[in-house]
Amino acid sequence: MEDDFKHLVRISRKDVNGNKTIEQALTEIKGVGISLSKTMCRTLDLDLDAKIGYIADEDVLRIEEILENPQKFDIPRWMLNRREDYETGDDIHLIESDLDMTLRDDLNRMKKTRSYKGRRHEVGLPVRGQRTKSTFRKSSSVGVKRSRG
């Protein structure tokens, strides 16, 4: 049994630690959270507590296939991280570098169209309506005068 153990398992362009459970190891992949990991394991009938270093290569291929197209395996729509994509309108799930590139493209599109969120991203202010009177002070405080003496 020890001969079958792999210390590093390559899943979708990411090396995951073979000593972790399948449930925890899948969360090392950027774009896969704990609930998606559990759902994938249950869909593929994998033991959640088994170490990922012991799984067969066929199971790794099945995991990669479910990461490529989760809708084919009846993963709920609300678990996908890119619902109604801006360009295609489809529900997709992105992982690793695809997720980073898409986020960067979205931010650049908002900045280019000069939307409210884009302008807030440009100047480094909070985007989602937080108060800024006392928080988000990274550099010198604006509007606060210190007494000299």
PDB file of C-alpha atoms in Angstrom:
ATOM      1  CA  MET A   1       0.000   0.000   0.000  1.00  0.00           C
ATOM      2  CA  GLU A   2       2.904   2.357   0.729  1.00  0.00           C
ATOM      3  CA  ASP A   3       4.170   2.017  -2.857  1.00  0.00           C
ATOM      4  CA  ASP A   4       0.976   3.584  -4.226  1.00  0.00           C
ATOM      5  CA  PHE A   5       1.316   6.738  -2.134  1.00  0.00           C
ATOM      6  CA  LYS A   6       2.168   9.985  -3.971  1.00  0.00           C
ATOM      7  CA  HIS A   7       3.419  12.927  -1.905  1.00  0.00           C
ATOM      8  CA  LEU A   8       2.372  15.407  -4.602  1.00  0.00           C
ATOM      9  CA  VAL A   9      -0.684  14.915  -6.777  1.00  0.00           C
ATOM     10  CA  ARG A  10      -1.081  17.079  -9.889  1.00  0.00           C
ATOM     11  CA  ILE A  11      -4.676  18.190 -10.383  1.00  0.00           C
ATOM     12  CA  SER A  12      -5.542  20.841 -12.970  1.00  0.00           C
ATOM     13  CA  ARG A  13      -2.132  22.556 -13.161  1.00  0.00           C
ATOM     14  CA  LYS A  14      -1.713  22.525  -9.366  1.00  0.00           C
ATOM     15  CA  ASP A  15       0.372  20.260  -7.144  1.00  0.00           C
ATOM     16  CA  VAL A  16      -1.559  19.351  -4.009  1.00  0.00           C
ATOM     17  CA  ASN A  17      -0.160  17.807  -0.847  1.00  0.00           C
ATOM     18  CA  GLY A  18      -0.707  14.029  -0.811  1.00  0.00           C
ATOM     19  CA  ASN A  19      -0.912  13.862   2.986  1.00  0.00           C
ATOM     20  CA  LYS A  20      -4.136  15.868   3.122  1.00  0.00           C
ATOM     21  CA  THR A  21      -7.631  14.432   2.896  1.00  0.00           C
ATOM     22  CA  ILE A  22      -9.322  14.638  -0.492  1.00  0.00           C
ATOM     23  CA  GLU A  23     -11.757  17.221   0.825  1.00  0.00           C
ATOM     24  CA  GLN A  24      -8.981  19.515   2.110  1.00  0.00           C
ATOM     25  CA  ALA A  25      -6.575  18.940  -0.782  1.00  0.00           C
ATOM     26  CA  LEU A  26      -9.093  20.049  -3.391  1.00  0.00           C
ATOM     27  CA  THR A  27      -9.475  23.386  -1.619  1.00  0.00           C
ATOM     28  CA  GLU A  28      -5.803  24.122  -2.384  1.00  0.00           C
ATOM     29  CA  ILE A  29      -6.881  24.677  -5.995  1.00  0.00           C
ATOM     30  CA  LYS A  30      -7.763  28.338  -6.454  1.00  0.00           C
ATOM     31  CA  GLY A  31     -11.471  28.625  -7.208  1.00  0.00           C
ATOM     32  CA  VAL A  32     -12.491  25.489  -5.277  1.00  0.00           C
ATOM     33  CA  GLY A  33     -13.983  26.002  -1.833  1.00  0.00           C
ATOM     34  CA  ILE A  34     -14.959  23.533   0.837  1.00  0.00           C
ATOM     35  CA  SER A  35     -18.587  23.130  -0.262  1.00  0.00           C
ATOM     36  CA  LEU A  36     -17.642  22.528  -3.906  1.00  0.00           C
ATOM     37  CA  SER A  37     -14.976  20.081  -2.747  1.00  0.00           C
ATOM     38  CA  LYS A  38     -17.488  18.108  -0.671  1.00  0.00           C
ATOM     39  CA  THR A  39     -20.004  18.097  -3.514  1.00  0.00           C
ATOM     40  CA  MET A  40     -17.394  16.853  -5.979  1.00  0.00           C
ATOM     41  CA  CYS A  41     -16.368  14.028  -3.636  1.00  0.00           C
ATOM     42  CA  ARG A  42     -19.957  12.973  -3.109  1.00  0.00           C
ATOM     43  CA  THR A  43     -20.691  13.117  -6.844  1.00  0.00           C
ATOM     44  CA  LEU A  44     -17.676  10.930  -7.639  1.00  0.00           C
ATOM     45  CA  ASP A  45     -18.271   8.582  -4.656  1.00  0.00           C
ATOM     46  CA  LEU A  46     -14.891   9.330  -3.084  1.00  0.00           C
ATOM     47  CA  ASP A  47     -14.195   8.983   0.624  1.00  0.00           C
ATOM     48  CA  LEU A  48     -13.919  12.467   2.136  1.00  0.00           C
ATOM     49  CA  ASP A  49     -11.452  11.337   4.813  1.00  0.00           C
ATOM     50  CA  ALA A  50      -9.120   9.328   2.544  1.00  0.00           C
ATOM     51  CA  LYS A  51      -5.714  10.797   1.788  1.00  0.00           C
ATOM     52  CA  ILE A  52      -5.411  12.142  -1.733  1.00  0.00           C
ATOM     53  CA  GLY A  53      -1.980  10.538  -2.122  1.00  0.00           C
ATOM     54  CA  TYR A  54      -3.620   7.114  -2.280  1.00  0.00           C
ATOM     55  CA  ILE A  55      -6.268   7.762  -4.943  1.00  0.00           C
ATOM     56  CA  ALA A  56      -5.916   6.201  -8.377  1.00  0.00           C
ATOM     57  CA  ASP A  57      -4.963   8.090 -11.525  1.00  0.00           C
ATOM     58  CA  GLU A  58      -8.446   7.439 -12.956  1.00  0.00           C
ATOM     59  CA  ASP A  59      -9.989   9.301 -10.010  1.00  0.00           C
ATOM     60  CA  VAL A  60      -7.629  12.236 -10.591  1.00  0.00           C
ATOM     61  CA  LEU A  61      -8.793  12.366 -14.217  1.00  0.00           C
ATOM     62  CA  ARG A  62     -12.426  12.288 -13.066  1.00  0.00           C
ATOM     63  CA  ILE A  63     -11.736  15.169 -10.646  1.00  0.00           C
ATOM     64  CA  GLU A  64     -10.145  17.190 -13.458  1.00  0.00           C
ATOM     65  CA  GLU A  65     -13.122  16.453 -15.694  1.00  0.00           C
ATOM     66  CA  ILE A  66     -15.598  17.673 -13.079  1.00  0.00           C
ATOM     67  CA  LEU A  67     -13.527  20.838 -12.610  1.00  0.00           C
ATOM     68  CA  GLU A  68     -13.637  21.507 -16.364  1.00  0.00           C
ATOM     69  CA  ASN A  69     -17.393  21.066 -16.703  1.00  0.00           C
ATOM     70  CA  PRO A  70     -19.293  20.898 -13.394  1.00  0.00           C
ATOM     71  CA  GLN A  71     -22.741  21.329 -15.005  1.00  0.00           C
ATOM     72  CA  LYS A  72     -22.324  17.981 -16.753  1.00  0.00           C
ATOM     73  CA  PHE A  73     -22.150  16.334 -13.324  1.00  0.00           C
ATOM     74  CA  ASP A  74     -25.231  18.163 -11.976  1.00  0.00           C
ATOM     75  CA  ILE A  75     -23.330  20.515  -9.684  1.00  0.00           C
ATOM     76  CA  PRO A  76     -25.833  23.209  -8.629  1.00  0.00           C
ATOM     77  CA  ARG A  77     -25.654  26.489 -10.536  1.00  0.00           C
ATOM     78  CA  TRP A  78     -25.195  28.532  -7.370  1.00  0.00           C
ATOM     79  CA  MET A  79     -21.883  26.775  -6.618  1.00  0.00           C
ATOM     80  CA  LEU A  80     -20.242  28.075  -9.790  1.00  0.00           C
ATOM     81  CA  ASN A  81     -18.014  31.112  -9.437  1.00  0.00           C
ATOM     82  CA  ARG A  82     -18.887  32.741 -12.780  1.00  0.00           C
ATOM     83  CA  ARG A  83     -22.635  32.749 -13.369  1.00  0.00           C
ATOM     84  CA  GLU A  84     -23.908  34.530 -16.490  1.00  0.00           C
ATOM     85  CA  ASP A  85     -20.466  35.376 -17.844  1.00  0.00           C
ATOM     86  CA  TYR A  86     -20.166  38.886 -19.283  1.00  0.00           C
ATOM     87  CA  GLU A  87     -18.984  37.771 -22.730  1.00  0.00           C
ATOM     88  CA  THR A  88     -20.858  34.497 -23.266  1.00  0.00           C
ATOM     89  CA  GLY A  89     -23.784  34.668 -20.852  1.00  0.00           C
ATOM     90  CA  ASP A  90     -23.121  31.062 -19.803  1.00  0.00           C
ATOM     91  CA  ASP A  91     -22.627  29.656 -16.321  1.00  0.00           C
ATOM     92  CA  ILE A  92     -19.002  28.538 -15.982  1.00  0.00           C
ATOM     93  CA  HIS A  93     -16.565  27.694 -13.218  1.00  0.00           C
ATOM     94  CA  LEU A  94     -13.020  29.064 -13.436  1.00  0.00           C
ATOM     95  CA  ILE A  95      -9.932  27.860 -11.588  1.00  0.00           C
ATOM     96  CA  GLU A  96      -6.314  28.940 -11.120  1.00  0.00           C
ATOM     97  CA  SER A  97      -4.920  31.383 -13.713  1.00  0.00           C
ATOM     98  CA  ASP A  98      -8.173  31.579 -15.704  1.00  0.00           C
ATOM     99  CA  LEU A  99      -9.848  33.021 -12.618  1.00  0.00           C
ATOM    100  CA  ASP A 100      -7.079  35.603 -12.151  1.00  0.00           C
ATOM    101  CA  MET A 101      -7.154  36.704 -15.784  1.00  0.00           C
ATOM    102  CA  THR A 102     -10.931  37.042 -15.832  1.00  0.00           C
ATOM    103  CA  LEU A 103     -10.926  39.121 -12.649  1.00  0.00           C
ATOM    104  CA  ARG A 104      -8.237  41.398 -14.080  1.00  0.00           C
ATOM    105  CA  ASP A 105     -10.229  41.776 -17.326  1.00  0.00           C
ATOM    106  CA  ASP A 106     -13.382  42.641 -15.367  1.00  0.00           C
ATOM    107  CA  LEU A 107     -11.567  45.308 -13.359  1.00  0.00           C
ATOM    108  CA  ASN A 108      -9.992  46.779 -16.498  1.00  0.00           C
ATOM    109  CA  ARG A 109     -13.404  46.873 -18.202  1.00  0.00           C
ATOM    110  CA  MET A 110     -14.905  48.725 -15.219  1.00  0.00           C
ATOM    111  CA  LYS A 111     -12.023  51.198 -15.217  1.00  0.00           C
ATOM    112  CA  LYS A 112     -12.299  51.733 -18.972  1.00  0.00           C
ATOM    113  CA  THR A 113     -16.044  52.421 -18.847  1.00  0.00           C
ATOM    114  CA  ARG A 114     -15.459  54.713 -15.867  1.00  0.00           C
ATOM    115  CA  SER A 115     -18.117  53.028 -13.765  1.00  0.00           C
ATOM    116  CA  TYR A 116     -18.407  53.883 -10.083  1.00  0.00           C
ATOM    117  CA  LYS A 117     -16.741  50.637  -9.055  1.00  0.00           C
ATOM    118  CA  GLY A 118     -14.003  51.131 -11.639  1.00  0.00           C
ATOM    119  CA  ARG A 119     -13.189  54.613 -10.395  1.00  0.00           C
ATOM    120  CA  ARG A 120     -13.069  53.394  -6.783  1.00  0.00           C
ATOM    121  CA  HIS A 121     -10.696  50.592  -7.821  1.00  0.00           C
ATOM    122  CA  GLU A 122      -8.449  53.091  -9.615  1.00  0.00           C
ATOM    123  CA  VAL A 123      -7.899  55.277  -6.564  1.00  0.00           C
ATOM    124  CA  GLY A 124      -7.723  52.403  -4.075  1.00  0.00           C
ATOM    125  CA  LEU A 125     -10.867  53.234  -2.116  1.00  0.00           C
ATOM    126  CA  PRO A 126     -13.459  50.711  -0.890  1.00  0.00           C
ATOM    127  CA  VAL A 127     -15.857  49.662  -3.606  1.00  0.00           C
ATOM    128  CA  ARG A 128     -18.845  48.255  -1.748  1.00  0.00           C
ATOM    129  CA  GLY A 129     -20.183  51.233   0.173  1.00  0.00           C
ATOM    130  CA  GLN A 130     -18.161  51.091   3.374  1.00  0.00           C
ATOM    131  CA  ARG A 131     -17.691  54.259   5.406  1.00  0.00           C
ATOM    132  CA  THR A 132     -14.317  55.928   4.957  1.00  0.00           C
ATOM    133  CA  LYS A 133     -14.263  58.550   7.702  1.00  0.00           C
ATOM    134  CA  SER A 134     -12.220  56.510  10.122  1.00  0.00           C
ATOM    135  CA  THR A 135     -11.120  53.406   8.206  1.00  0.00           C
ATOM    136  CA  PHE A 136      -9.139  52.655   5.036  1.00  0.00           C
ATOM    137  CA  ARG A 137      -6.353  55.037   6.036  1.00  0.00           C
ATOM    138  CA  LYS A 138      -3.278  53.576   4.409  1.00  0.00           C
ATOM    139  CA  SER A 139      -1.066  56.638   4.191  1.00  0.00           C
ATOM    140  CA  SER A 140      -1.223  60.037   5.858  1.00  0.00           C
ATOM    141  CA  SER A 141      -4.529  61.004   7.393  1.00  0.00           C
ATOM    142  CA  VAL A 142      -6.487  63.474   5.332  1.00  0.00           C
ATOM    143  CA  GLY A 143      -8.391  66.169   7.209  1.00  0.00           C
ATOM    144  CA  VAL A 144      -6.767  65.538  10.580  1.00  0.00           C
ATOM    145  CA  LYS A 145      -4.458  68.297  11.730  1.00  0.00           C
ATOM    146  CA  ARG A 146      -1.994  67.671  14.520  1.00  0.00           C
ATOM    147  CA  SER A 147      -1.216  70.433  16.924  1.00  0.00           C
ATOM    148  CA  ARG A 148       2.365  71.642  16.882  1.00  0.00           C
ATOM    149  CA  GLY A 149       4.048  72.250  20.111  1.00  0.00           C
TER     150      GLY A 149
END
